[in-house]
Amino acid sequence: MNLLTDTLGMTEFWANVVIMLIVCTIVFAVFALMSGITSWAERRIAGRMQSRYGCNRVGPQGILQFVADAVKLILKEDLIPDGADRFLYKITPYLCLMGVLATLVVLPLGSRAMMVADLNVGVLYFISITSIVVIGILMAGWSSNNKWSLLGGMRSAAQIVSYEIPVAMSLLTPILIAGSLSVGDLLDSQGWLPWEWTAFQTPFSALAFFVFFIGSLAEGNRTPFDLPEAESELVSGFNTEYSGFRFAVFFMAEYGNVFLIGLSTTALFLGGPNLPGFLQGNPFLSVAVMMLKTIFIMFVVIWLRWTLPRFRIDQLMDLSWKYLLPCALIAFFGQSVFMLVAHQIPAITQITSIVVFIVFLLIMIKFIGRIRTNYKEQSIPVGLN
Amino acid sequence: MLFEFANIFVFLLIAIGFVFVTLVIGKLIRPDNPSPAKNMVYECGEIPIGSGIRQFNMRFYLVTFVFVIFDVEIAFMYPVTAVFKELINSGYGLLAFVEIFLFVLILLVGFVYAWSQGGLDWVRDQASRLNS
């Protein structure tokens, strides 16, 4: 900033504008790269899980596949179907990308200083800006003049709208703990040890974490909730008629969304980039910690996609309204009662968080044990019989 | 703080600019020879009958309606939640809790009513629909 004002003779206002442009471009580049790499990683992991190769031709291990895809889609002929509402049809990709990208403004890529903007209403902004995607999807379904698209768009809107309630309500719990709506304060309210993370503070925040993760899977249209794109019934859902680069934009928004699920879960529930005291503020380490956690969550999201079958639409709606919403309410009220009690007996906070973390660890150990047993039972040599 | 909000607009502009520039570049280099068969709406190879914009089910409306009610409720819950910690520290914690509980309870009655009337069931069987 001083460099710009002193050597180039800019006023402070224009220096701010230039810095803002540079920061936003860098973050956009990270977003685009991550969504491309996620699409590659998803295909590789899917291949691994289904005993086949993923894309492994372009570049080392096929990592440049997404570049090839983008170039191919730019060169594709762009078709607008007969009878489509041409204006709505054309502006829809913009809305979808905007809704996904604008969320990135309040999410940190590293420590608190590495947020594009630490808004004082960060969480509220995060909840509200994701709704733009719903409008985009509805418009895509409506303007294509296609029966599949219309059904897919309607379903998608109903789904995203239903899951927005549990997600917004489960976010109340971290806000209760931090006492602030700013994402930076939410980061600061957590420590670097696992039992200092919001997710393991109390049983109620663990419940909220669970609801938030399931809800954001559904909001990102990921399997097991990918009904809008149910290939077996709706061809490709709301983007059936889209081709060429317009389709690529939807694709980019979808995979960018996986990145955002990882980022938001990490920042709000899993301790974010917090480091132990003597390393606090080290920019490289905090980026590394943040990205490691994010990539792990992204892996879990992809893993779920290739493990679980798709829900039926009535099961999907039931899950949101009859299970997740009451769970989120219980989490909110439970956490407020807990805080009232903890104000009288401060020692209870520490004990509860460690107990919750130990219970979580036991569940994980049980889970790994089950995988090992299944693996042993199945590994009968095939070639011998 | 004003500059922080301006960041959002810069972000939106970058998103729009990215899509626009790429589409313009694409327009210059991609082939463009439409034909009636290509422009036909895709319906698995069948020739489409009628318009694509058709009637759709009422329940989408119902879901959105319940959504609006709950979204407004959550919008009112956010401010109270944000200051709840301060309220506890200044001794008004129980009062705030009772108030927000009453507020949610009133809306919860509506939620339970919608649930009991089957408003949340996606597939309703014919028998119960005739009785209600």
Short mmCIF file of C-alpha atoms in Angstrom, two decimals:
data_model
loop_
_atom_site.label_atom_id
_atom_site.label_comp_id
_atom_site.label_asym_id
_atom_site.label_seq_id
_atom_site.Cartn_x
_atom_site.Cartn_y
_atom_site.Cartn_z
CA MET A 1 0.00 0.00 0.00
CA ASN A 2 2.79 2.42 0.90
CA LEU A 3 4.59 1.37 -2.25
CA LEU A 4 1.62 2.38 -4.36
CA THR A 5 0.98 5.71 -2.66
CA ASP A 6 4.61 6.81 -2.39
CA THR A 7 6.34 5.62 -5.53
CA LEU A 8 3.46 5.73 -7.99
CA GLY A 9 1.89 8.85 -6.54
CA MET A 10 -1.59 7.37 -6.20
CA THR A 11 -4.12 8.66 -3.72
CA GLU A 12 -5.10 6.33 -0.93
CA PHE A 13 -8.45 5.60 -2.52
CA TRP A 14 -7.01 4.35 -5.81
CA ALA A 15 -4.32 2.38 -3.99
CA ASN A 16 -7.11 0.61 -2.09
CA VAL A 17 -8.93 -0.11 -5.34
CA VAL A 18 -5.81 -1.58 -6.95
CA ILE A 19 -5.10 -3.79 -3.93
CA MET A 20 -8.70 -4.93 -3.89
CA LEU A 21 -8.57 -5.89 -7.57
CA ILE A 22 -5.31 -7.81 -7.10
CA VAL A 23 -6.61 -9.70 -4.04
CA CYS A 24 -9.89 -10.58 -5.71
CA THR A 25 -8.14 -11.80 -8.86
CA ILE A 26 -5.81 -14.02 -6.83
CA VAL A 27 -8.70 -15.52 -4.88
CA PHE A 28 -10.66 -16.05 -8.10
CA ALA A 29 -7.65 -17.84 -9.61
CA VAL A 30 -7.42 -20.10 -6.54
CA PHE A 31 -11.13 -20.84 -6.85
CA ALA A 32 -10.91 -21.69 -10.55
CA LEU A 33 -7.85 -23.86 -10.04
CA MET A 34 -9.39 -25.67 -7.09
CA SER A 35 -12.64 -26.40 -8.90
CA GLY A 36 -10.67 -27.74 -11.87
CA ILE A 37 -8.46 -29.92 -9.70
CA THR A 38 -11.50 -31.15 -7.78
CA SER A 39 -13.14 -32.32 -10.99
CA TRP A 40 -9.94 -34.22 -11.82
CA ALA A 41 -9.63 -35.62 -8.30
CA GLU A 42 -13.24 -36.73 -8.30
CA ARG A 43 -12.77 -38.73 -11.49
CA ARG A 44 -9.53 -40.27 -10.24
CA ILE A 45 -11.03 -41.24 -6.88
CA ALA A 46 -14.15 -42.58 -8.58
CA GLY A 47 -11.94 -44.68 -10.81
CA ARG A 48 -10.01 -45.99 -7.84
CA MET A 49 -13.20 -46.88 -5.96
CA GLN A 50 -14.72 -48.66 -8.95
CA SER A 51 -11.55 -50.56 -9.90
CA ARG A 52 -10.84 -48.70 -13.10
CA TYR A 53 -8.53 -45.92 -14.23
CA GLY A 54 -9.79 -42.36 -14.05
CA CYS A 55 -8.48 -39.84 -16.54
CA ASN A 56 -4.74 -40.46 -16.68
CA ARG A 57 -3.68 -39.28 -20.15
CA VAL A 58 -3.29 -35.49 -20.10
CA GLY A 59 -0.27 -34.48 -18.09
CA PRO A 60 1.23 -36.42 -15.17
CA GLN A 61 -1.48 -38.69 -13.73
CA GLY A 62 -3.99 -36.81 -15.90
CA ILE A 63 -3.89 -33.70 -13.74
CA LEU A 64 -4.22 -31.37 -16.72
CA GLN A 65 -7.47 -33.02 -17.78
CA PHE A 66 -9.54 -30.04 -16.61
CA VAL A 67 -7.56 -27.67 -18.84
CA ALA A 68 -8.23 -29.93 -21.81
CA ASP A 69 -11.92 -30.05 -20.88
CA ALA A 70 -12.14 -26.28 -20.68
CA VAL A 71 -10.44 -25.78 -24.05
CA LYS A 72 -12.70 -28.37 -25.63
CA LEU A 73 -15.83 -26.80 -24.20
CA ILE A 74 -14.81 -23.32 -25.41
CA LEU A 75 -14.43 -24.73 -28.94
CA LYS A 76 -17.82 -26.44 -28.85
CA GLU A 77 -20.73 -25.06 -30.82
CA ASP A 78 -23.16 -23.22 -28.60
CA LEU A 79 -26.80 -24.17 -29.10
CA ILE A 80 -29.90 -22.39 -27.86
CA PRO A 81 -32.95 -24.63 -28.24
CA ASP A 82 -36.07 -23.58 -30.12
CA GLY A 83 -38.60 -21.73 -28.03
CA ALA A 84 -36.14 -20.95 -25.24
CA ASP A 85 -36.31 -17.64 -23.44
CA ARG A 86 -33.04 -16.39 -24.89
CA PHE A 87 -32.32 -13.62 -22.39
CA LEU A 88 -32.91 -15.73 -19.28
CA TYR A 89 -31.12 -18.64 -20.89
CA LYS A 90 -28.03 -16.51 -21.42
CA ILE A 91 -27.79 -14.80 -18.03
CA THR A 92 -28.29 -17.96 -15.96
CA PRO A 93 -24.62 -19.12 -15.96
CA TYR A 94 -23.60 -15.70 -14.66
CA LEU A 95 -25.99 -16.00 -11.70
CA CYS A 96 -24.84 -19.50 -10.82
CA LEU A 97 -21.16 -18.58 -10.82
CA MET A 98 -21.80 -15.34 -8.94
CA GLY A 99 -23.71 -17.12 -6.18
CA VAL A 100 -20.95 -19.62 -5.62
CA LEU A 101 -18.03 -17.24 -6.02
CA ALA A 102 -19.36 -14.43 -3.83
CA THR A 103 -19.43 -16.83 -0.87
CA LEU A 104 -15.63 -16.92 -1.05
CA VAL A 105 -15.43 -13.29 0.08
CA VAL A 106 -16.06 -14.13 3.74
CA LEU A 107 -14.25 -17.47 3.90
CA PRO A 108 -10.55 -17.49 4.88
CA LEU A 109 -7.98 -19.22 2.69
CA GLY A 110 -5.50 -19.06 5.54
CA SER A 111 -5.37 -17.15 8.80
CA ARG A 112 -7.81 -14.41 9.72
CA ALA A 113 -5.75 -11.83 7.82
CA MET A 114 -6.14 -13.81 4.60
CA MET A 115 -9.83 -13.24 4.21
CA VAL A 116 -10.87 -11.03 1.34
CA ALA A 117 -13.22 -9.14 3.64
CA ASP A 118 -13.97 -9.83 7.28
CA LEU A 119 -17.55 -8.56 7.22
CA ASN A 120 -19.19 -7.95 10.58
CA VAL A 121 -22.24 -9.85 9.29
CA GLY A 122 -20.17 -12.59 7.65
CA VAL A 123 -22.27 -15.62 8.54
CA LEU A 124 -25.53 -13.93 7.59
CA TYR A 125 -23.97 -12.92 4.27
CA PHE A 126 -22.76 -16.48 3.74
CA ILE A 127 -26.30 -17.81 4.22
CA SER A 128 -28.00 -15.24 2.04
CA ILE A 129 -25.64 -15.06 -0.93
CA THR A 130 -25.90 -18.80 -1.61
CA SER A 131 -29.58 -18.24 -2.42
CA ILE A 132 -28.62 -16.58 -5.71
CA VAL A 133 -27.79 -20.05 -7.01
CA VAL A 134 -31.42 -21.09 -6.50
CA ILE A 135 -32.60 -18.28 -8.76
CA GLY A 136 -30.04 -19.30 -11.37
CA ILE A 137 -31.11 -22.93 -11.29
CA LEU A 138 -34.82 -22.07 -11.45
CA MET A 139 -34.18 -19.76 -14.41
CA ALA A 140 -32.13 -22.41 -16.18
CA GLY A 141 -34.94 -24.90 -15.78
CA TRP A 142 -37.63 -22.48 -16.84
CA SER A 143 -35.92 -20.86 -19.82
CA SER A 144 -34.75 -24.05 -21.56
CA ASN A 145 -38.24 -24.96 -22.81
CA ASN A 146 -37.51 -28.54 -21.89
CA LYS A 147 -39.68 -30.77 -19.68
CA TRP A 148 -36.70 -32.43 -18.01
CA SER A 149 -35.07 -29.09 -17.30
CA LEU A 150 -38.22 -27.67 -15.76
CA LEU A 151 -38.67 -30.67 -13.47
CA GLY A 152 -35.00 -30.66 -12.53
CA GLY A 153 -35.00 -26.94 -11.81
CA MET A 154 -38.14 -27.17 -9.67
CA ARG A 155 -36.82 -30.12 -7.70
CA SER A 156 -33.50 -28.44 -7.22
CA ALA A 157 -35.08 -25.24 -5.97
CA ALA A 158 -37.33 -27.15 -3.55
CA GLN A 159 -34.33 -29.13 -2.30
CA ILE A 160 -31.96 -26.21 -1.81
CA VAL A 161 -34.69 -24.14 -0.18
CA SER A 162 -35.59 -26.98 2.23
CA TYR A 163 -32.01 -27.59 3.28
CA GLU A 164 -31.26 -23.94 3.73
CA ILE A 165 -33.38 -23.93 6.91
CA PRO A 166 -31.39 -26.62 8.79
CA VAL A 167 -28.09 -25.14 7.57
CA ALA A 168 -28.96 -21.62 8.69
CA MET A 169 -30.25 -22.91 12.01
CA SER A 170 -27.23 -25.10 12.72
CA LEU A 171 -24.97 -22.10 12.14
CA LEU A 172 -26.61 -20.46 15.16
CA THR A 173 -24.64 -22.76 17.45
CA PRO A 174 -21.12 -21.55 16.51
CA ILE A 175 -22.47 -18.00 16.67
CA LEU A 176 -23.67 -18.67 20.22
CA ILE A 177 -20.22 -19.93 21.18
CA ALA A 178 -18.34 -17.05 19.57
CA GLY A 179 -20.88 -14.33 20.34
CA SER A 180 -20.33 -12.66 16.98
CA LEU A 181 -21.48 -12.86 13.35
CA SER A 182 -18.03 -12.22 11.88
CA VAL A 183 -16.22 -15.27 10.50
CA GLY A 184 -12.93 -13.92 11.87
CA ASP A 185 -14.34 -13.94 15.40
CA LEU A 186 -15.64 -17.46 14.84
CA LEU A 187 -12.09 -18.52 13.93
CA ASP A 188 -10.67 -16.83 17.02
CA SER A 189 -13.20 -18.53 19.31
CA GLN A 190 -11.68 -21.91 18.46
CA GLY A 191 -8.32 -23.28 19.51
CA TRP A 192 -5.85 -25.49 17.68
CA LEU A 193 -6.50 -28.66 19.70
CA PRO A 194 -9.35 -30.84 18.41
CA TRP A 195 -11.39 -30.50 21.60
CA GLU A 196 -11.19 -26.73 21.28
CA TRP A 197 -12.91 -26.83 17.88
CA THR A 198 -16.54 -25.76 17.72
CA ALA A 199 -17.59 -29.18 16.46
CA PHE A 200 -16.51 -30.92 19.66
CA GLN A 201 -17.33 -28.25 22.25
CA THR A 202 -20.58 -29.79 23.44
CA PRO A 203 -22.85 -32.63 22.25
CA PHE A 204 -25.09 -29.92 20.81
CA SER A 205 -22.43 -28.33 18.66
CA ALA A 206 -21.48 -31.81 17.45
CA LEU A 207 -25.11 -32.24 16.40
CA ALA A 208 -25.04 -28.84 14.69
CA PHE A 209 -21.87 -29.82 12.84
CA PHE A 210 -23.54 -33.00 11.63
CA VAL A 211 -26.64 -31.10 10.45
CA PHE A 212 -24.52 -28.44 8.76
CA PHE A 213 -22.42 -30.97 6.86
CA ILE A 214 -25.43 -32.94 5.59
CA GLY A 215 -27.29 -29.74 4.74
CA SER A 216 -24.42 -28.26 2.77
CA LEU A 217 -24.02 -31.51 0.84
CA ALA A 218 -27.65 -31.17 -0.17
CA GLU A 219 -27.28 -27.48 -0.98
CA GLY A 220 -24.35 -28.25 -3.25
CA ASN A 221 -26.45 -30.89 -5.05
CA ARG A 222 -23.98 -33.60 -4.14
CA THR A 223 -24.83 -37.28 -3.95
CA PRO A 224 -26.67 -38.72 -2.02
CA PHE A 225 -28.79 -35.63 -2.66
CA ASP A 226 -28.13 -35.07 -6.38
CA LEU A 227 -31.76 -35.47 -7.43
CA PRO A 228 -31.71 -32.38 -9.69
CA GLU A 229 -29.29 -34.23 -11.92
CA ALA A 230 -30.70 -37.70 -11.49
CA GLU A 231 -29.43 -39.04 -14.80
CA SER A 232 -31.69 -42.07 -14.78
CA GLU A 233 -34.87 -40.01 -14.65
CA LEU A 234 -34.14 -36.44 -15.73
CA VAL A 235 -31.33 -36.75 -18.35
CA SER A 236 -29.21 -34.06 -16.69
CA GLY A 237 -31.70 -31.95 -14.76
CA PHE A 238 -31.72 -28.21 -15.13
CA ASN A 239 -28.70 -28.05 -17.42
CA THR A 240 -29.91 -30.56 -20.02
CA GLU A 241 -30.07 -27.98 -22.81
CA TYR A 242 -26.82 -26.23 -21.99
CA SER A 243 -23.80 -26.93 -24.13
CA GLY A 244 -20.34 -25.53 -24.70
CA PHE A 245 -18.90 -23.06 -22.26
CA ARG A 246 -22.23 -22.27 -20.63
CA PHE A 247 -22.30 -25.84 -19.43
CA ALA A 248 -18.69 -25.52 -18.30
CA VAL A 249 -19.72 -22.64 -16.05
CA PHE A 250 -22.31 -24.83 -14.31
CA PHE A 251 -19.69 -27.50 -13.98
CA MET A 252 -17.22 -25.06 -12.49
CA ALA A 253 -19.82 -23.77 -10.03
CA GLU A 254 -20.63 -27.31 -8.96
CA TYR A 255 -17.04 -28.29 -8.26
CA GLY A 256 -16.27 -24.91 -6.76
CA ASN A 257 -19.11 -25.68 -4.39
CA VAL A 258 -17.30 -28.77 -3.14
CA PHE A 259 -14.33 -26.52 -2.34
CA LEU A 260 -16.66 -24.13 -0.54
CA ILE A 261 -18.21 -26.95 1.51
CA GLY A 262 -14.71 -27.88 2.62
CA LEU A 263 -13.72 -24.30 3.39
CA SER A 264 -16.87 -23.39 5.30
CA THR A 265 -16.95 -26.59 7.36
CA THR A 266 -13.31 -26.12 8.27
CA ALA A 267 -13.59 -22.44 9.11
CA LEU A 268 -16.83 -22.62 11.09
CA PHE A 269 -16.57 -25.97 12.85
CA LEU A 270 -13.15 -27.59 12.55
CA GLY A 271 -10.85 -24.98 14.00
CA GLY A 272 -9.91 -23.26 10.76
CA PRO A 273 -6.23 -22.35 10.41
CA ASN A 274 -5.55 -22.16 14.15
CA LEU A 275 -2.04 -23.08 15.24
CA PRO A 276 -0.44 -23.64 18.67
CA GLY A 277 0.55 -20.46 20.48
CA PHE A 278 4.21 -20.18 19.51
CA LEU A 279 3.47 -20.66 15.80
CA GLN A 280 0.48 -18.30 15.80
CA GLY A 281 0.45 -15.94 12.84
CA ASN A 282 2.80 -17.95 10.64
CA PRO A 283 1.16 -17.38 7.23
CA PHE A 284 2.50 -20.46 5.43
CA LEU A 285 1.64 -22.91 8.18
CA SER A 286 -1.86 -21.51 8.62
CA VAL A 287 -2.55 -21.82 4.88
CA ALA A 288 -1.19 -25.36 5.01
CA VAL A 289 -3.36 -26.34 7.99
CA MET A 290 -6.46 -24.76 6.47
CA MET A 291 -5.91 -26.42 3.09
CA LEU A 292 -5.17 -29.83 4.61
CA LYS A 293 -8.43 -29.80 6.55
CA THR A 294 -10.32 -28.48 3.51
CA ILE A 295 -8.90 -31.13 1.22
CA PHE A 296 -9.77 -33.82 3.75
CA ILE A 297 -13.40 -32.62 3.88
CA MET A 298 -13.49 -32.47 0.08
CA PHE A 299 -12.23 -36.04 -0.02
CA VAL A 300 -15.00 -37.11 2.37
CA VAL A 301 -17.56 -35.40 0.10
CA ILE A 302 -16.26 -37.22 -2.97
CA TRP A 303 -16.00 -40.47 -1.01
CA LEU A 304 -19.67 -40.17 0.02
CA ARG A 305 -20.67 -39.61 -3.61
CA TRP A 306 -19.19 -42.90 -4.75
CA THR A 307 -20.35 -44.88 -1.72
CA LEU A 308 -23.98 -43.98 -1.13
CA PRO A 309 -26.92 -44.51 -3.50
CA ARG A 310 -29.25 -41.66 -4.35
CA PHE A 311 -32.21 -40.75 -2.13
CA ARG A 312 -35.79 -40.79 -3.32
CA ILE A 313 -37.40 -37.34 -3.44
CA ASP A 314 -39.86 -37.95 -0.60
CA GLN A 315 -37.10 -39.36 1.61
CA LEU A 316 -35.04 -36.27 0.80
CA MET A 317 -37.80 -33.90 1.88
CA ASP A 318 -38.56 -35.96 4.99
CA LEU A 319 -34.91 -35.89 6.01
CA SER A 320 -34.81 -32.12 5.83
CA TRP A 321 -38.10 -31.17 7.45
CA LYS A 322 -38.73 -34.01 9.89
CA TYR A 323 -35.24 -34.90 11.07
CA LEU A 324 -32.65 -32.19 10.39
CA LEU A 325 -34.82 -29.20 11.34
CA PRO A 326 -35.80 -30.57 14.79
CA CYS A 327 -32.16 -31.62 15.29
CA ALA A 328 -30.97 -28.10 14.52
CA LEU A 329 -33.53 -26.63 16.92
CA ILE A 330 -32.44 -29.03 19.66
CA ALA A 331 -28.82 -28.06 19.00
CA PHE A 332 -29.63 -24.37 19.31
CA PHE A 333 -31.65 -24.58 22.51
CA GLY A 334 -29.39 -27.19 24.05
CA GLN A 335 -26.38 -24.99 23.44
CA SER A 336 -28.08 -21.94 24.96
CA VAL A 337 -29.07 -23.92 28.09
CA PHE A 338 -25.56 -25.31 28.27
CA MET A 339 -24.11 -21.82 28.13
CA LEU A 340 -26.45 -20.65 30.89
CA VAL A 341 -25.33 -23.58 33.06
CA ALA A 342 -21.67 -23.11 32.16
CA HIS A 343 -21.87 -19.50 33.27
CA GLN A 344 -22.60 -20.77 36.79
CA ILE A 345 -20.16 -23.72 36.71
CA PRO A 346 -17.27 -22.74 34.37
CA ALA A 347 -15.39 -26.04 34.77
CA ILE A 348 -18.09 -27.92 32.86
CA THR A 349 -17.01 -26.48 29.48
CA GLN A 350 -13.57 -28.08 29.47
CA ILE A 351 -14.81 -31.45 30.71
CA THR A 352 -17.66 -31.68 28.18
CA SER A 353 -15.48 -30.83 25.21
CA ILE A 354 -12.89 -33.47 26.10
CA VAL A 355 -15.60 -36.08 26.72
CA VAL A 356 -17.27 -35.28 23.37
CA PHE A 357 -13.96 -35.56 21.58
CA ILE A 358 -13.19 -38.91 23.21
CA VAL A 359 -16.63 -40.23 22.20
CA PHE A 360 -15.96 -39.04 18.65
CA LEU A 361 -12.58 -40.80 18.67
CA LEU A 362 -14.18 -44.04 19.88
CA ILE A 363 -16.76 -43.86 17.07
CA MET A 364 -13.94 -43.33 14.55
CA ILE A 365 -11.97 -46.29 15.94
CA LYS A 366 -15.10 -48.46 15.73
CA PHE A 367 -15.63 -47.27 12.14
CA ILE A 368 -12.07 -48.11 11.11
CA GLY A 369 -12.42 -51.47 12.82
CA ARG A 370 -15.56 -52.22 10.81
CA ILE A 371 -13.79 -51.32 7.56
CA ARG A 372 -10.94 -53.67 8.46
CA THR A 373 -13.33 -56.53 9.24
CA ASN A 374 -15.24 -56.01 5.99
CA TYR A 375 -12.00 -55.82 4.08
CA LYS A 376 -10.72 -59.08 5.58
CA GLU A 377 -13.97 -60.91 4.90
CA GLN A 378 -14.01 -59.83 1.29
CA SER A 379 -10.40 -60.45 0.43
CA ILE A 380 -10.86 -64.04 -0.65
CA PRO A 381 -8.45 -64.75 -3.50
CA VAL A 382 -10.56 -64.69 -6.68
CA GLY A 383 -8.27 -66.48 -9.08
CA LEU A 384 -8.14 -69.75 -7.14
CA ASN A 385 -11.62 -71.19 -7.62
CA MET B 1 -15.70 -1.45 6.40
CA LEU B 2 -17.02 0.21 3.27
CA PHE B 3 -14.09 -1.15 1.30
CA GLU B 4 -14.80 -4.61 2.62
CA PHE B 5 -18.28 -4.47 1.19
CA ALA B 6 -16.88 -3.11 -2.08
CA ASN B 7 -14.87 -6.34 -2.30
CA ILE B 8 -18.12 -8.21 -2.86
CA PHE B 9 -18.95 -6.09 -5.88
CA VAL B 10 -15.45 -6.55 -7.28
CA PHE B 11 -15.92 -10.29 -6.87
CA LEU B 12 -19.24 -10.25 -8.65
CA LEU B 13 -17.73 -8.14 -11.44
CA ILE B 14 -14.87 -10.62 -11.83
CA ALA B 15 -17.33 -13.50 -12.05
CA ILE B 16 -19.38 -11.71 -14.70
CA GLY B 17 -16.26 -10.60 -16.58
CA PHE B 18 -14.77 -14.08 -16.59
CA VAL B 19 -17.86 -15.71 -18.08
CA PHE B 20 -18.40 -12.85 -20.54
CA VAL B 21 -14.82 -12.73 -21.84
CA THR B 22 -14.63 -16.49 -22.25
CA LEU B 23 -17.93 -16.58 -24.08
CA VAL B 24 -16.79 -13.78 -26.41
CA ILE B 25 -13.51 -15.59 -27.13
CA GLY B 26 -15.51 -18.75 -27.73
CA LYS B 27 -17.84 -16.94 -30.08
CA LEU B 28 -14.87 -15.88 -32.24
CA ILE B 29 -13.32 -19.32 -32.60
CA ARG B 30 -16.12 -21.86 -32.33
CA PRO B 31 -18.09 -23.17 -35.31
CA ASP B 32 -21.65 -21.96 -35.73
CA ASN B 33 -23.92 -23.81 -38.16
CA PRO B 34 -27.28 -24.37 -36.56
CA SER B 35 -29.85 -26.61 -38.14
CA PRO B 36 -33.44 -27.44 -37.16
CA ALA B 37 -32.44 -30.85 -35.86
CA LYS B 38 -29.69 -29.38 -33.68
CA ASN B 39 -31.92 -26.72 -32.21
CA MET B 40 -34.64 -29.17 -31.33
CA VAL B 41 -35.34 -29.54 -27.62
CA TYR B 42 -33.71 -32.70 -26.30
CA GLU B 43 -36.19 -35.36 -25.29
CA CYS B 44 -34.19 -38.52 -25.69
CA GLY B 45 -34.53 -38.41 -29.47
CA GLU B 46 -38.31 -38.11 -29.61
CA ILE B 47 -39.86 -35.13 -31.38
CA PRO B 48 -41.18 -33.02 -28.49
CA ILE B 49 -44.93 -32.57 -28.18
CA GLY B 50 -46.15 -29.23 -26.89
CA SER B 51 -44.26 -26.60 -24.97
CA GLY B 52 -41.68 -27.47 -22.37
CA ILE B 53 -43.25 -25.15 -19.85
CA ARG B 54 -46.00 -27.20 -18.30
CA GLN B 55 -48.02 -27.36 -15.15
CA PHE B 56 -46.13 -28.58 -12.14
CA ASN B 57 -47.13 -29.85 -8.76
CA MET B 58 -48.64 -27.63 -6.06
CA ARG B 59 -46.40 -29.06 -3.37
CA PHE B 60 -43.44 -27.02 -4.63
CA TYR B 61 -45.47 -23.97 -3.67
CA LEU B 62 -46.21 -25.39 -0.24
CA VAL B 63 -42.56 -26.16 0.46
CA THR B 64 -41.50 -22.66 -0.55
CA PHE B 65 -44.21 -21.18 1.64
CA VAL B 66 -43.02 -23.02 4.75
CA PHE B 67 -39.48 -22.00 3.78
CA VAL B 68 -40.31 -18.30 3.73
CA ILE B 69 -41.86 -18.49 7.21
CA PHE B 70 -38.84 -20.25 8.66
CA ASP B 71 -36.34 -18.05 6.88
CA VAL B 72 -37.91 -14.96 8.42
CA GLU B 73 -37.83 -16.68 11.80
CA ILE B 74 -34.12 -17.40 11.40
CA ALA B 75 -33.46 -13.82 10.33
CA PHE B 76 -34.94 -12.75 13.69
CA MET B 77 -32.98 -15.36 15.61
CA TYR B 78 -29.57 -14.25 14.30
CA PRO B 79 -29.29 -10.91 16.18
CA VAL B 80 -30.34 -12.44 19.50
CA THR B 81 -27.85 -15.26 19.04
CA ALA B 82 -25.04 -12.84 18.26
CA VAL B 83 -25.45 -10.94 21.54
CA PHE B 84 -26.45 -13.93 23.71
CA LYS B 85 -22.96 -14.29 25.20
CA GLU B 86 -22.86 -10.64 26.26
CA LEU B 87 -26.35 -10.95 27.72
CA ILE B 88 -25.28 -13.91 29.84
CA ASN B 89 -22.26 -12.00 31.10
CA SER B 90 -24.41 -9.02 32.06
CA GLY B 91 -26.95 -11.24 33.81
CA TYR B 92 -29.84 -11.17 31.33
CA GLY B 93 -29.15 -14.63 29.92
CA LEU B 94 -32.21 -16.41 31.30
CA LEU B 95 -34.53 -13.60 30.19
CA ALA B 96 -33.17 -13.68 26.64
CA PHE B 97 -33.44 -17.46 26.54
CA VAL B 98 -37.07 -17.45 27.65
CA GLU B 99 -37.94 -14.78 25.11
CA ILE B 100 -36.32 -16.52 22.13
CA PHE B 101 -37.86 -19.81 23.28
CA LEU B 102 -41.35 -18.28 23.31
CA PHE B 103 -40.74 -16.75 19.89
CA VAL B 104 -39.66 -20.05 18.37
CA LEU B 105 -42.46 -21.88 20.18
CA ILE B 106 -45.13 -19.77 18.47
CA LEU B 107 -43.73 -20.63 15.05
CA LEU B 108 -43.19 -24.21 16.11
CA VAL B 109 -46.93 -24.57 16.70
CA GLY B 110 -47.46 -23.67 13.03
CA PHE B 111 -44.78 -26.15 12.05
CA VAL B 112 -46.40 -28.95 14.07
CA TYR B 113 -49.77 -28.05 12.52
CA ALA B 114 -48.34 -28.25 8.98
CA TRP B 115 -46.73 -31.56 9.88
CA SER B 116 -49.93 -33.04 11.35
CA GLN B 117 -51.94 -31.96 8.30
CA GLY B 118 -49.48 -33.76 6.04
CA GLY B 119 -48.10 -30.55 4.56
CA LEU B 120 -44.59 -31.89 4.88
CA ASP B 121 -45.30 -35.26 3.26
CA TRP B 122 -44.09 -35.31 -0.30
CA VAL B 123 -46.17 -38.31 -1.33
CA ARG B 124 -49.61 -38.42 0.23
CA ASP B 125 -51.65 -41.58 -0.09
CA GLN B 126 -55.10 -41.29 -1.57
CA ALA B 127 -56.96 -42.57 1.52
CA SER B 128 -55.66 -39.93 3.92
CA ARG B 129 -56.19 -37.19 1.33
CA LEU B 130 -59.87 -38.11 1.00
CA ASN B 131 -60.35 -38.08 4.76
CA SER B 132 -58.70 -34.71 5.41
#
